[in-house]
Structure formats: structure tokens, C-alpha cells
Coordinates of C-alpha atoms (C1' of nucleotides) in Angstrom, one line a residue:
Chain A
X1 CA 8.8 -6.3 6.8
X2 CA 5.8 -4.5 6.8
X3 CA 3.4 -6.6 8.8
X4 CA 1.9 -9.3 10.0
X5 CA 2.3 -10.8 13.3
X6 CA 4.0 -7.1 14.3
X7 CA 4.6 -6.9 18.0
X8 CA 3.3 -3.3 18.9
X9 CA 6.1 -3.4 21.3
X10 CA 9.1 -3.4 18.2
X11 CA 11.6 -0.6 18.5
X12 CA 11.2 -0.3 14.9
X13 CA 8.0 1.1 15.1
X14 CA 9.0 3.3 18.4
X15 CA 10.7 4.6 15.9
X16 CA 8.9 4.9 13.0
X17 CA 5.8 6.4 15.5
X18 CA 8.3 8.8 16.4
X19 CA 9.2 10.1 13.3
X20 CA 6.0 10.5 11.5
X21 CA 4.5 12.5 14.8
X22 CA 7.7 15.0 14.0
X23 CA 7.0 14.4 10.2
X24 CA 3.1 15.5 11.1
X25 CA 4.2 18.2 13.2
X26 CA 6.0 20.2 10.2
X27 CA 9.4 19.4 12.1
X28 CA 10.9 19.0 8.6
X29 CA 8.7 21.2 6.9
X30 CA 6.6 19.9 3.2
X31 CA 9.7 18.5 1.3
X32 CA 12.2 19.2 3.6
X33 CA 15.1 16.6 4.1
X34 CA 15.4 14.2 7.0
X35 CA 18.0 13.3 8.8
X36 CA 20.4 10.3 7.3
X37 CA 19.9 7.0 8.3
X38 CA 23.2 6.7 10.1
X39 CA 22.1 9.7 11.9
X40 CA 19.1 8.5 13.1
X41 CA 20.4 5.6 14.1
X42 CA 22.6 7.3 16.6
X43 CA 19.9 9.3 17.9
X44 CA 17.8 6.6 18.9
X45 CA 20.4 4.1 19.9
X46 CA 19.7 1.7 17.4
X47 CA 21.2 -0.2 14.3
X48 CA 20.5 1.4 10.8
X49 CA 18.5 -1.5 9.9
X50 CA 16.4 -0.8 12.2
X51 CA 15.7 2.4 11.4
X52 CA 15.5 1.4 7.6
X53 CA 12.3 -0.5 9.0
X54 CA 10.9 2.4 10.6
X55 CA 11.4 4.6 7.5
X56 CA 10.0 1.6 5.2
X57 CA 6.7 2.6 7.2
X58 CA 6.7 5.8 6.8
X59 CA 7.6 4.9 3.4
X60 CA 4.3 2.7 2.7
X61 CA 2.3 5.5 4.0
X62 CA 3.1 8.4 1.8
X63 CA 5.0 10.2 4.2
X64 CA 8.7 10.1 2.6
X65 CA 10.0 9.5 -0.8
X66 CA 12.9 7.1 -0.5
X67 CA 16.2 7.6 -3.3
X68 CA 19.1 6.3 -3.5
X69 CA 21.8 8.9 -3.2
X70 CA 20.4 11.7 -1.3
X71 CA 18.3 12.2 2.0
X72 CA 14.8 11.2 2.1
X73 CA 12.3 13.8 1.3
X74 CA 8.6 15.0 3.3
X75 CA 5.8 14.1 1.0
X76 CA 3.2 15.2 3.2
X77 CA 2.9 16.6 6.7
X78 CA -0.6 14.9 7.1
X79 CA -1.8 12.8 9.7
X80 CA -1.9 8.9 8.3
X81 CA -5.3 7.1 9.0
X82 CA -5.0 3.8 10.3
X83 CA -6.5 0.4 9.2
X84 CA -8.5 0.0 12.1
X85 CA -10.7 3.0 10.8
X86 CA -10.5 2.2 7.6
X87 CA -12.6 -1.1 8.3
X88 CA -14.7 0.2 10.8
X89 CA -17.3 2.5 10.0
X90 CA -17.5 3.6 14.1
X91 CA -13.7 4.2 14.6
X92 CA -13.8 6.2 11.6
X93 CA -16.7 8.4 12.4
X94 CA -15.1 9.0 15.2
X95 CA -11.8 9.5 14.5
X96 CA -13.4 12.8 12.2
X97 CA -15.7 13.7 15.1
X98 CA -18.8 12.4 14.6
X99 CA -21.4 10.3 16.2
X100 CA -21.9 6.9 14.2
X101 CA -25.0 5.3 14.5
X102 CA -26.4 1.6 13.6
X103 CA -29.2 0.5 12.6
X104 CA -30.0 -3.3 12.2
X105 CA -32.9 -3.7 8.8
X106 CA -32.2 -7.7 8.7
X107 CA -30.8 -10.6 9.8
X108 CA -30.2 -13.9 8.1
X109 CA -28.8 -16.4 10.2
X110 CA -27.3 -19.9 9.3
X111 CA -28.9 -19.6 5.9
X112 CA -27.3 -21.8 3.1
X113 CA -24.2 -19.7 1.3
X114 CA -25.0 -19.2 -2.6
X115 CA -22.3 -20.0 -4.5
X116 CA -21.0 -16.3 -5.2
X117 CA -20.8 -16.4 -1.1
X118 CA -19.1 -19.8 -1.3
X119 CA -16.4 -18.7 -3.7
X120 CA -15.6 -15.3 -1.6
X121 CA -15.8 -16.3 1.6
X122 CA -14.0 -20.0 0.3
X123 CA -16.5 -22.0 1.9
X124 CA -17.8 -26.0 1.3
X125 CA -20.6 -26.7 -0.6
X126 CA -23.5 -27.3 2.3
X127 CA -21.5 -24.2 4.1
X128 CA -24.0 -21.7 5.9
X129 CA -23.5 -17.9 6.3
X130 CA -25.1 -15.2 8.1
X131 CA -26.3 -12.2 6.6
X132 CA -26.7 -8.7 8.0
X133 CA -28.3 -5.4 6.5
X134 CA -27.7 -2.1 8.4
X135 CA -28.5 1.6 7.8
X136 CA -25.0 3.3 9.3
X137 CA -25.2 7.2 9.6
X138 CA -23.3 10.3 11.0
X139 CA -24.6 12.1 13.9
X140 CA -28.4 11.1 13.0
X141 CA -28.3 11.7 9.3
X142 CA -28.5 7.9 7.2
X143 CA -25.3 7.9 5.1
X144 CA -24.8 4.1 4.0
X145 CA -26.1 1.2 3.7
X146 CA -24.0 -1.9 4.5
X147 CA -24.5 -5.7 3.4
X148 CA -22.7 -7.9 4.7
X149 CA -21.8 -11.9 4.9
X150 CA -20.1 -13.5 7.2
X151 CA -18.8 -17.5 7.9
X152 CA -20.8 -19.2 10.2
X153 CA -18.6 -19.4 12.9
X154 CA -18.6 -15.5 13.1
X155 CA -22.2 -15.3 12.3
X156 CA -22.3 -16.9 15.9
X157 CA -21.1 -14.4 17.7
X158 CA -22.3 -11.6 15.8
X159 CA -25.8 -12.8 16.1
X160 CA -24.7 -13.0 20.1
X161 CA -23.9 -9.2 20.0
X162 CA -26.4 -6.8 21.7
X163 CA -28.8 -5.1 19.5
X164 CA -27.2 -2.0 20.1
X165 CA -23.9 -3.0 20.2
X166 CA -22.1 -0.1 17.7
X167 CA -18.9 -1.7 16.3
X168 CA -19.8 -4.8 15.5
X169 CA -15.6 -4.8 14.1
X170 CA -14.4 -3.5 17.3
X171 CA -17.0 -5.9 19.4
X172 CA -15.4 -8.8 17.0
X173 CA -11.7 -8.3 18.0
X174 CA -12.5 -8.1 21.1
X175 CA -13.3 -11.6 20.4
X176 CA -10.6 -12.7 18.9
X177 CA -11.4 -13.0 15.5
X178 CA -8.5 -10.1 14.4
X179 CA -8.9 -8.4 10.8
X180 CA -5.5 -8.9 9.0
X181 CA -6.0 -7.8 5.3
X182 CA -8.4 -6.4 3.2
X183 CA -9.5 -6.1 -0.5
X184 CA -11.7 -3.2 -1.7
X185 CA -13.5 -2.3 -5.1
X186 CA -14.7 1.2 -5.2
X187 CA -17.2 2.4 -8.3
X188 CA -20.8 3.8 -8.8
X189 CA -24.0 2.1 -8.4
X190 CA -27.5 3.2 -8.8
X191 CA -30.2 2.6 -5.6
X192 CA -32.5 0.0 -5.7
X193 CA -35.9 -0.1 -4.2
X194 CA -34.4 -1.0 -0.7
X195 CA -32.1 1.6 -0.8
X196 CA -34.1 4.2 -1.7
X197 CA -36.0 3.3 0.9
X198 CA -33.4 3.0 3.5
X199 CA -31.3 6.5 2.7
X200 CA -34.0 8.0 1.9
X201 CA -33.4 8.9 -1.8
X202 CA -35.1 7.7 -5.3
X203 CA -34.3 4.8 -6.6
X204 CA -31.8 5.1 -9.6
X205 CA -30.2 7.8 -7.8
X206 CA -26.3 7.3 -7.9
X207 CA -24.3 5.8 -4.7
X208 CA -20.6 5.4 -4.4
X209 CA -20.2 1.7 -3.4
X210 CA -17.5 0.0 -1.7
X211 CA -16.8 -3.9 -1.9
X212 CA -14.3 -5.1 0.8
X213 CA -13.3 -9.0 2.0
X214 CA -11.4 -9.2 5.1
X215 CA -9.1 -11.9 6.2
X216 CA -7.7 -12.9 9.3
X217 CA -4.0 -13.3 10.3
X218 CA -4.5 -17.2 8.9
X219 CA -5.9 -15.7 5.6
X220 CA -9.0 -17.6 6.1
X221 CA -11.9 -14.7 5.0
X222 CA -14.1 -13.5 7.7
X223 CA -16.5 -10.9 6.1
X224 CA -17.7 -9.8 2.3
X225 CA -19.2 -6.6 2.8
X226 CA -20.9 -4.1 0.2
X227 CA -21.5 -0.7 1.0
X228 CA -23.5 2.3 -0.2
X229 CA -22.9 5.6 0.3
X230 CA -25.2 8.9 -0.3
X231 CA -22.7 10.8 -2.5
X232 CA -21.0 14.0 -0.9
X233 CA -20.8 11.6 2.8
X234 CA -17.3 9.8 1.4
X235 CA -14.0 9.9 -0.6
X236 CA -11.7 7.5 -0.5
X237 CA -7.7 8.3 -0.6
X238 CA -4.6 6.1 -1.3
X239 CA -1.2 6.4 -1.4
X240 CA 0.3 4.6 -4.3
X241 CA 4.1 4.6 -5.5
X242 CA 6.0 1.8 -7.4
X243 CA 5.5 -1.2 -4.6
X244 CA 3.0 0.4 -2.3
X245 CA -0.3 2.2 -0.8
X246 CA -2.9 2.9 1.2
X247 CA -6.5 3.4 1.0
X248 CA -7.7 5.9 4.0
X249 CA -11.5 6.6 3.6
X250 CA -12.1 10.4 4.5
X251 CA -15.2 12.7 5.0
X252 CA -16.8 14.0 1.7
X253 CA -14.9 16.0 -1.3
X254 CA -12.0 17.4 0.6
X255 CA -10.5 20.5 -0.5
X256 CA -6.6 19.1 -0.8
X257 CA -4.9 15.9 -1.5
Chain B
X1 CA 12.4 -1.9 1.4
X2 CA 9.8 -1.0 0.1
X3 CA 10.8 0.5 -3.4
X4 CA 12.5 4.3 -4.5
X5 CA 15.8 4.4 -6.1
X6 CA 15.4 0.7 -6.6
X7 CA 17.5 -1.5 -9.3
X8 CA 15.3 -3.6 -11.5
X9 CA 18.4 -6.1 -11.5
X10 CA 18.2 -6.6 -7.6
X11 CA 18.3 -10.3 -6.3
X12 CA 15.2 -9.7 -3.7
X13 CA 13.6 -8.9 -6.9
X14 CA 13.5 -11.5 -9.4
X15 CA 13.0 -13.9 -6.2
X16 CA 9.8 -11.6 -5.8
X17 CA 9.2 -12.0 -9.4
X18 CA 9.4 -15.6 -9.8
X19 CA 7.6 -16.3 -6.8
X20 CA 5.4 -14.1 -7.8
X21 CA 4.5 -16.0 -11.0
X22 CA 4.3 -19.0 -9.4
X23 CA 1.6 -18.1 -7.2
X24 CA -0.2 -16.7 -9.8
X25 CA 0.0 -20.0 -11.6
X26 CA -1.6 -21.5 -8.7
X27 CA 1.5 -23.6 -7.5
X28 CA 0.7 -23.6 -4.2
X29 CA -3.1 -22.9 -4.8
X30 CA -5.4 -20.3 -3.1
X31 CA -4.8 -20.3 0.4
X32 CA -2.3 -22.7 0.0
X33 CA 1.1 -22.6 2.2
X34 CA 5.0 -21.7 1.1
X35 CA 7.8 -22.6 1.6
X36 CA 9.7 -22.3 4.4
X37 CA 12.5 -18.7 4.2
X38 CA 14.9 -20.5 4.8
X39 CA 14.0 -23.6 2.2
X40 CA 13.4 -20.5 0.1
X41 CA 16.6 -19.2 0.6
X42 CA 18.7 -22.6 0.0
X43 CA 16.7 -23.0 -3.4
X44 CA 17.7 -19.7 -4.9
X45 CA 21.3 -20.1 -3.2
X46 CA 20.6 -16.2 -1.6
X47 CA 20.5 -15.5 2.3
X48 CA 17.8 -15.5 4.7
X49 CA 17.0 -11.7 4.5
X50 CA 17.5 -11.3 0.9
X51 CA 14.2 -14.1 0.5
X52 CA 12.3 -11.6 3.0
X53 CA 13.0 -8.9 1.2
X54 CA 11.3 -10.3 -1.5
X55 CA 8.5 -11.9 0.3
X56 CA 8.2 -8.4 1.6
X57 CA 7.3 -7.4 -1.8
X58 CA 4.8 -9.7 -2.4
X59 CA 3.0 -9.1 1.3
X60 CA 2.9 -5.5 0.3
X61 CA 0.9 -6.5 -2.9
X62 CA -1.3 -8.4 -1.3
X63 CA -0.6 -11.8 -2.4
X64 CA 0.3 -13.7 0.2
X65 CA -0.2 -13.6 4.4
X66 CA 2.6 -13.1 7.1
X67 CA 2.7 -14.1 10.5
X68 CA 4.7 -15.4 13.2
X69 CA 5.0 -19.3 13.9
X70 CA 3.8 -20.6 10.0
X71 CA 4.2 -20.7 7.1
X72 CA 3.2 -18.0 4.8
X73 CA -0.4 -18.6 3.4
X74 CA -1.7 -17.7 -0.4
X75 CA -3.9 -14.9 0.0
X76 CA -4.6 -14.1 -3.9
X77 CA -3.6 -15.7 -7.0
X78 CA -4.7 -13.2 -9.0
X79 CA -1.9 -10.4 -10.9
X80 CA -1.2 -7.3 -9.7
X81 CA -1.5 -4.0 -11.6
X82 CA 1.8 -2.3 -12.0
X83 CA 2.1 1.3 -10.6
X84 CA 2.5 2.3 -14.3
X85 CA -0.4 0.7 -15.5
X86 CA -2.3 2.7 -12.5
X87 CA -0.7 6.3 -13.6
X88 CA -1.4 6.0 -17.4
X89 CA -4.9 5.6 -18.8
X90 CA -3.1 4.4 -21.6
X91 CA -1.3 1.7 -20.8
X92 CA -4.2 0.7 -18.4
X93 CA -6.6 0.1 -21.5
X94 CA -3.9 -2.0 -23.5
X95 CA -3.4 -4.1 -20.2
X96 CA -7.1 -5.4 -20.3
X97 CA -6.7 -5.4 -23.9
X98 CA -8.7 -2.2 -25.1
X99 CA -7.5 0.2 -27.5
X100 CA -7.2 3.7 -26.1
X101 CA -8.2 6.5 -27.6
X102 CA -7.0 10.5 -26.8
X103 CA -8.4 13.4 -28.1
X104 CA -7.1 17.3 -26.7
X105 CA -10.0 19.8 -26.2
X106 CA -7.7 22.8 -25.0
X107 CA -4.6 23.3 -23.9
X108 CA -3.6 26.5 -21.9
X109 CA 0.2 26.9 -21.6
X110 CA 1.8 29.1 -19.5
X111 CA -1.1 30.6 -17.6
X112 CA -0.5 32.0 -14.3
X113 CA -1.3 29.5 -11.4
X114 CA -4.2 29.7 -9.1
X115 CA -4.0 29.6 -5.2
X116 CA -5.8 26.2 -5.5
X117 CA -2.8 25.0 -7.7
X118 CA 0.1 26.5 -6.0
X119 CA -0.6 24.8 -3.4
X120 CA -1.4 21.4 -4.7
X121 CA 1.6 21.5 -7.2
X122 CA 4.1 23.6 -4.3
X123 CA 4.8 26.6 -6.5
X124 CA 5.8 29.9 -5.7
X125 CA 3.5 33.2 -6.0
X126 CA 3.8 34.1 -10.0
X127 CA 4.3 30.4 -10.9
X128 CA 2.8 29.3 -14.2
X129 CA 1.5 26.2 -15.5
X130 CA 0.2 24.1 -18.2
X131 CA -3.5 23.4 -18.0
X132 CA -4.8 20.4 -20.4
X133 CA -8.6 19.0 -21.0
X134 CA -8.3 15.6 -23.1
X135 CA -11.5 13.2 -23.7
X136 CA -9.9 9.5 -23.1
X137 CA -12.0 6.6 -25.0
X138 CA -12.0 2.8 -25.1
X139 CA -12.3 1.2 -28.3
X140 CA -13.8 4.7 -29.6
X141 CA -16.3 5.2 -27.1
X142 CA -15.9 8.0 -24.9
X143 CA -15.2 7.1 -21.5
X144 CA -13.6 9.9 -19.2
X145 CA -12.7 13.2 -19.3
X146 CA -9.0 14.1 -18.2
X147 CA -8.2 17.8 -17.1
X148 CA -4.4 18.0 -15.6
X149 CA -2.6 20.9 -14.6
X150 CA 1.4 20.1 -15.4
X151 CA 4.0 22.9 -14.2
X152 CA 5.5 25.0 -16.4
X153 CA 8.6 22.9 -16.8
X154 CA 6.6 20.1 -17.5
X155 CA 4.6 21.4 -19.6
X156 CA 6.8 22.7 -22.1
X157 CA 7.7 19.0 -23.0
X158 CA 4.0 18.1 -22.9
X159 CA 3.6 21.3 -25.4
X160 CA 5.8 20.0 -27.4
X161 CA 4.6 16.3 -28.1
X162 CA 2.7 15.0 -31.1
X163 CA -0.7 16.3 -31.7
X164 CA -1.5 12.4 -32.3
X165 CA 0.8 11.3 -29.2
X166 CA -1.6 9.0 -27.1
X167 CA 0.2 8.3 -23.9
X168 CA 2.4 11.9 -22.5
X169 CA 3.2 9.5 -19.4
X170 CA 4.8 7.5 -21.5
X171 CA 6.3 10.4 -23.6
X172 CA 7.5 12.2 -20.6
X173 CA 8.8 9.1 -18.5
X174 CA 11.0 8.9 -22.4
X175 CA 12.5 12.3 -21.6
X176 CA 13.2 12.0 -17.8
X177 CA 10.3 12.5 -16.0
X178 CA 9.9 9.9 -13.8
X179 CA 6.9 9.0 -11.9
X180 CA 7.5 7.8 -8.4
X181 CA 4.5 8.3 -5.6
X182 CA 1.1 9.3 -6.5
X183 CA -1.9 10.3 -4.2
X184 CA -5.7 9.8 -5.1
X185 CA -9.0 10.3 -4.2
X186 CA -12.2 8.6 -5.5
X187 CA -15.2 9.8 -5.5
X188 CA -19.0 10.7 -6.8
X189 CA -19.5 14.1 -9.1
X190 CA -22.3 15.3 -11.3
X191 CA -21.7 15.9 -14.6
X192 CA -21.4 19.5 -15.5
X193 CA -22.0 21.5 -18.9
X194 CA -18.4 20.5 -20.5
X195 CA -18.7 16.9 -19.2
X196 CA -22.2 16.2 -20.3
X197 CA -20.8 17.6 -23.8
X198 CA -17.3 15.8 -23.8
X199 CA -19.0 12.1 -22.6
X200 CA -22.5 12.6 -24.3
X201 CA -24.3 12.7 -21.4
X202 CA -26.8 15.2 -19.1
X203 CA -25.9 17.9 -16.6
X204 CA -26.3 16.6 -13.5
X205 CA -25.3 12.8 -14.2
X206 CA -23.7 11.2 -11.4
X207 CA -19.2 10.2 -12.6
X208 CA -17.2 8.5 -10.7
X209 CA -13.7 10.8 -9.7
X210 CA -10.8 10.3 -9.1
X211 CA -8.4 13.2 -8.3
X212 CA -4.4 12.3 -8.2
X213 CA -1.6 14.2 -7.3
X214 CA 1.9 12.3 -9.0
X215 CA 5.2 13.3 -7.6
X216 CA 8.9 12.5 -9.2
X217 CA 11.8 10.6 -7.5
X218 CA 12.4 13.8 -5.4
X219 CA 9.5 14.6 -4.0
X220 CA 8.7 17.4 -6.4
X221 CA 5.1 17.6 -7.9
X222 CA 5.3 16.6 -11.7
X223 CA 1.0 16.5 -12.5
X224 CA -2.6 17.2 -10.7
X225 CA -5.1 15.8 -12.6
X226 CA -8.8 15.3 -12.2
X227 CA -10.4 12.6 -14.3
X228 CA -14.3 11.6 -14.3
X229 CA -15.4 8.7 -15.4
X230 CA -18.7 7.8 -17.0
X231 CA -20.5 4.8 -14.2
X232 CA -19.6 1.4 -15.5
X233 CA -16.8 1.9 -17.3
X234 CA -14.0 1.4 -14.4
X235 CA -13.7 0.5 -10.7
X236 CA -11.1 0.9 -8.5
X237 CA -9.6 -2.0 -6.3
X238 CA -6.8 -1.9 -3.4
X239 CA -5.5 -4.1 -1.3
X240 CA -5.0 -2.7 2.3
X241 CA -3.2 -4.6 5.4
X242 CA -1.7 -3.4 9.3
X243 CA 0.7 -1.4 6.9
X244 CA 0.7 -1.4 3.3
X245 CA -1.6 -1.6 0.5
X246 CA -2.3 -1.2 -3.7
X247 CA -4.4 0.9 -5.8
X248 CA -5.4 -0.7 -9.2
X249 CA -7.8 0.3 -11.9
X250 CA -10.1 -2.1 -13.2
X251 CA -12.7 -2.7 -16.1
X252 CA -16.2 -1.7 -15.0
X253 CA -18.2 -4.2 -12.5
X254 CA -15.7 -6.9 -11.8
X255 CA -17.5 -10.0 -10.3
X256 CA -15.1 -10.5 -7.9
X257 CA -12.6 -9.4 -5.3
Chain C
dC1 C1' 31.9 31.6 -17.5
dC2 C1' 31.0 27.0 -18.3
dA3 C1' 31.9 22.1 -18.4
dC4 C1' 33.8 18.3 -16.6
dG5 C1' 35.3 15.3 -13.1
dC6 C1' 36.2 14.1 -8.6
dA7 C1' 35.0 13.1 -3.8
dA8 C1' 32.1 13.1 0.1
dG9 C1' 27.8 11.8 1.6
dT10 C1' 23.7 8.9 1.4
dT11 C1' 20.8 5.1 0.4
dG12 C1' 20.3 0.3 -1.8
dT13 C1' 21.6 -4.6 -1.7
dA14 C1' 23.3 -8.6 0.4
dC15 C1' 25.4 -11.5 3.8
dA16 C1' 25.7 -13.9 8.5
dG17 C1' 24.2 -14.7 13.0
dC18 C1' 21.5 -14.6 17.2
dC19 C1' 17.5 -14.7 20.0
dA20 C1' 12.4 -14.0 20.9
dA21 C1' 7.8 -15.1 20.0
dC22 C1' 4.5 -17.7 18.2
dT23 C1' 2.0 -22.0 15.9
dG24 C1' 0.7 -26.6 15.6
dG25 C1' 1.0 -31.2 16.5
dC26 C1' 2.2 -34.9 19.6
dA27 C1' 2.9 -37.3 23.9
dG28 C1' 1.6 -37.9 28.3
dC29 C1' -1.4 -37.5 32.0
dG30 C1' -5.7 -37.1 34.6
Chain D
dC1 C1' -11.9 -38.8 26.1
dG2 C1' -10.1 -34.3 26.9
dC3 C1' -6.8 -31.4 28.6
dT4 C1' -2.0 -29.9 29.4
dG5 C1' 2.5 -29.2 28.6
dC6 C1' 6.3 -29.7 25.7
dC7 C1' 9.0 -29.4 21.4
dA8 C1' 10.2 -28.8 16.7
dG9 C1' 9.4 -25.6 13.1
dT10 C1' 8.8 -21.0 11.5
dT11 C1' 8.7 -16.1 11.2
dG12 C1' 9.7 -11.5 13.6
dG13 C1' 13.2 -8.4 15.3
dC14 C1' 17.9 -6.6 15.8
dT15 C1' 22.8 -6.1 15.1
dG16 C1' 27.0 -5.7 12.4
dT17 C1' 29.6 -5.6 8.2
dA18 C1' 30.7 -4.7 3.5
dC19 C1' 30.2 -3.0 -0.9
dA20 C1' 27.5 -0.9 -4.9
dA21 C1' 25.1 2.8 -7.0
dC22 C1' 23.7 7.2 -7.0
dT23 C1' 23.3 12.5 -5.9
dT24 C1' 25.2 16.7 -5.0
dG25 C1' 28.4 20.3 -4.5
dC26 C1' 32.9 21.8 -5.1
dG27 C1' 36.9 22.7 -7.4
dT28 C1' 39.7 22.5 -11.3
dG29 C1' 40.7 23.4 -15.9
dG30 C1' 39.6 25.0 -20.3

DNA sequence: CCACGCAAGTTGTACAGCCAACTGGCAGCG
DNA sequence: CGCTGCCAGTTGGCTGTACAACTTGCGTGG
């Protein structure tokens, strides 16, 4: 379950997309009951397994509690971000309407992987990466700055990319190199020099920092990434319970939870 | 799937458990491919499904890939933190083998609730709750300060704990509460009067937040707590696919992903 | 009025089977 | 040599069935 190779096309997730836009749209109410499985299963023509995959979604995201015994319960009525905006900085920006921009300090291309790079990214010894620094921001205003390494192979066609090309994420799909999983480390840092310079703070001045490594479908690693962010510009959000979660990044110190 | 009213003494489960292990004893190495379902299936003598179920489990922690047409591929081989290890600070600190320390600054029980906690804790208009500051410290340095907001049910047991009691997750899991879905938020604060006092350091210094919101088996908010850490001292990693993802808490500055 | 137990309703676990979709390697062909 | 097409292997998706475990409300009896 869960994912994977996930057809967008599965009646399982028909399903489950149908649920959480009623979920969202306060058809239950906040901890209202849903319907039983069996139920459900009428409704939409299906088998209850397959609506116990839909619900095992909704489930992971934090939408519905899930007991044995009695119907399952609304968590939350809010809308779920998806893992497409979680890794790109654009998507996101946009997805909270604002205007992202990009802009390109450094490139370092086919230069000789250190060994931290080696061991993250699992490349060979004589391996070469391609490193990238840009200054990412929100309708003008610098907000972050991100550092990242990436294989050679993707180096290549993100070096091939047009200078003003946005998304670099969305430009890399489109590719065919597809983003599959992701590991993140979220804690404080205090600026350096460069990003002083950059975000146009002191340095020593605190910055929430984000570590992520993304994998492809194969689990071969396609990007090590470490970004900085102006505090009061970011919060990140997950939804954690005894075998699941999600992160969702969201804009800065939000009111509710 | 997924988890809920789930029996500890399920099949899917110690399949997810002892393949589990051997991952993380680097069986099948990092990056390495499993076993086949349905080879799977004939070693533990269980069906098809009930080996996906557990191979489910695993995905949704992170440790291993999932796609269509081959084998599953090792992803991590690294443990996972348990969902209690992530809800109590104390069992957190003994898991990276820290002693932790708990001292109670104030405790307001049965105060009337404000709008701001009504809301966060779904209570109705004269509701009262249970408000708690505690300073949390590893190996008897200060490292965080705790301030949680319990309902009044809730809090009555949490009144009526040891002065000396060092975990109430633990004390209140022991008389029924159960924890079952939590939501967080992480990010950057300043220090104000009571912090700088609590953690011995300035007004204005940056801490790292995280904000959580812990609801029981039935959906029903049990704790919404607010905890700021001093920078260095923790980091907080997830794991974040199509669909699913984990939350951990980690010792400060962890090399690696 | 309260406590207990029963029964209906609901979700969890497990099994079996079938086909679709996809991957990767191999054989054959140009 | 390179490209194509095919095939075996593998996971994704869906159905159907059966029983276990648990929650809740109701009704009975004390």
C-alpha cells in the first residue's frame, strides 16, 4: 500500500480523493463519524478493500483516526499539502500564493565529490558531482538560501537548464528523473559570512535549516540539499501517529495546528 | 493498514519486525534488493497479502523502496524512532542513552480556557484546563522548556502524579490515556523573559519550536504543548514519500541523513 | 438508579485468486 | 555493434470470503 509505482488512474485513490475533498469541505464536520466501510463500499461500487486503501490514505495524512470497533473519526478538516510542494520550493510558493523567485550565486560542475558527498549521494570513489548555490525568495523578498549536490548525471541536465528556468524540480521531472522519497533534518544554524551576505542579515544571526536527500523510484539518490531560511518565512508541520506521517512545510508561525 | 486499533500480536507485524531487523543488520545491505512477496511469503508460511501488509509497514517508515516490476530496494538501514519515543521527552533521552531530567515551574489547574485553547483542544465555552511549565534537562543541563495545556480530565490525573514523576506520558498512557495521532510544527522563536531565565540564556536568543497537538484513539484532544529548545541540543528528522512519512527527534547536529 | 451483560455494528487480520502494468535481461535482427 | 521485440519475473490493484476483536448502546436484573 501506500506508494510507489501508484497509477494515478487506481480507483482506490478516486476514492480516497473523493473522500478527503468531502473530509475538507466540513461534510463530516471536525470529529464527526464517517460512513462504515461496508457503506462506502456500496456507494462507490467497489469492494471494501478497496476502500480500506482509500481510507489508509487518508489515514497517513492526518485526516482520520482509524479504531477498531467503531467508525472512523475527522481529525482535521484541513486541506493536505502534497509531496510535490513539499520538495519544491516553486510549487510551494505558489500553492500559498506567492511569487517564487531564483537566483543562481554559483555553480560547480563535474567537480570531484568529497567524501561526505560520496557517502550521501552513494557514489564511487573518483565520482563527480555538481554543485549549485541559490538565493530563493517570495515575491521579491530573499528568504533562503539553498545548497545543493547533485550526481553527475543530473548535474548534466541541470547545468543544461535555462538560467532562468524557476523549478529546477519541476524542470527535472519533466525529464524523467522522478523524486520518489525523501529524508529531512530540520534544526537551527547560525549564518555564515555568505549568508549574511546573501539574505541580507548578520552573520551569527539564527536560521532554521532544512537537510533533505531525495531518491528516485530505484532508490538510487539524486539530490542532498541544505537550506536556510530567514526565521518568521517557514514552519514545518507533520502528522505523526503510531506507523505514520507527513511533513508539509507551511508559511511562517501559523496561528493553528 | 496503516496502524489504529492495531494488535501488537498481528502476523503482518512481527513479519514487519523481523524484516525490519534484518535490514537494519545490513542483510541485504544499503540499497541492496529483497526478496521476492511471494518468496517472502513461502518463508514465513503466511499469504501473499499478509507479507504486503507488512512490507507496507516498513515503506511507510522509510526503509525500503516500492515499485512496480522489481524487487523492493534497501533505502535505509538505519532504526526507526518509535512514535512513543517521539511523544515523550523522556523516553526520547533514555533512547540515545541520556538521563532525563524534569523539574515543574507552575502548574495552573482548573483555570478557565482561553479562545486560543478551546479551539486547539475542541472544548466547549466555560471549559477548563490544566496549564503546566516544566524545564526538561539532559544529564542536568537544561535543555528545553515544556509548557502544555492538558484538559481538565486530563489534568486531574496529571495533578495528581508524583512531584518527582519524570515521564506523565508514561504515567498517563499507565492509567488509560492513550496516545494515538499527534500533529507538530517546528520552528524558529526568540527567547523571551521566562525562557532566557528557565535555559540560562538572553532575551531575544533564537530556540528552536516545536508546537504538537496529541490526540487519543478517538480522535479527542488529550495535550497541546509548546516546547523550545536551546540550538544544538536536538533536530528533527522525517522521512516523507508519494504518501506517507515519519517524524523523529534526534540528538543535536547529526552528520548524516 | 446503577451495574452488568448481551447483541448488533464496525474495523482488524488473514486467506486465496486473478489480471494489469511494469522492469530488466536476452535473443534475434538489421 | 546497436536496436527492437519478446518473455519471465515482480509488484500494483481489485474482488470475495471468513472470522476475530473491539465499541457502543440497550435492556435486563438487582
Amino acid at each position: 500500500m501506500v506508494d510507489g509505482g501508484a497509477r494515478p488512474g487506481a480507483l482506490y485513490r478516486k476514492v480516497a480523493a473523493d473522500l478527503g475533498r468531502e473530509i475538507t469541505e466540513g461534510a463530516y464536520g471536525s470529529g464527526g463519524r464517517l460512513p462504515a466501510e461496508g457503506e462506502l463500499a456500496e456507494r462507490y461500487g467497489v469492494s471494501r478493500g478497496t476502500v480500506r486503501q482509500a481510507l489508509s490514505v487518508l489515514r497517513a495524512d492526518g485526516l482520520i483516526t482509524s479504531r477498531r470497533g467503531t467508525r472512523r473519526v475527522v481529525l482535521r478538516t484541513s486541506q493536505v499539502q502534497s509531496f510535490g510542494e513539499l520538495l519544491s520550493f516553486t510549487r510551494w510558493a505558489r500553492s500559498i500564493g506567492e511569487e517564487p523567485g531564483s537566483r543562481i550565486v554559483r555553480v560547480e560542475n563535474e567537480e570531484r565529490a568529497t567524501a561526505a558527498e560520496r557517502e550521501q549521494l552513494r557514489l564511487a570513489e573518483d565520482a563527480r558531482v555538481c554543485r549549485m548555490v541559490r538565493v530563493r525568495s517570495l515575491s521579491g523578498r530573499p528568504v533562503m538560501v539553498e545548497r545543493t549536490v547533485y550526481p553527475e548525471a543530473v548535474g548534466a541536465l541541470v547545468a543544461g537548464l535555462d538560467e532562468g528556468a524557476v523549478s529546477h524540480t519541476v524542470r527535472l521531472e519533466e525529464q524523467g528523473v522522478l523524486f520518489a522519497d525523501a529524508q529531512h533534518t530540520v534544526d537551527l544554524v547560525r549564518a555564515d559570512e555568505e549568508d549574511a551576505e546573501l539574505l541580507g542579515c548578520r552573520p551569527g544571526d539564527p536560521l532554521l535549516r532544512e537537510r533533505r536527500r531525495s531518491t528516485d523510484p530505484a532508490g538510487a539518490p539524486i539530490e542532498w540539499s541544505e537550506d536556510r531560511y530567514l526565521p518568521g518565512t517557514v514552519a514545518f508541520t507533520v502528522h505523526s501517529s503510531a506507523a505514520a506521517g507527513t511533513l508539509a512545510r507551511r508559511p511562517g508561525m501559523p496561528p493553528s495546528g
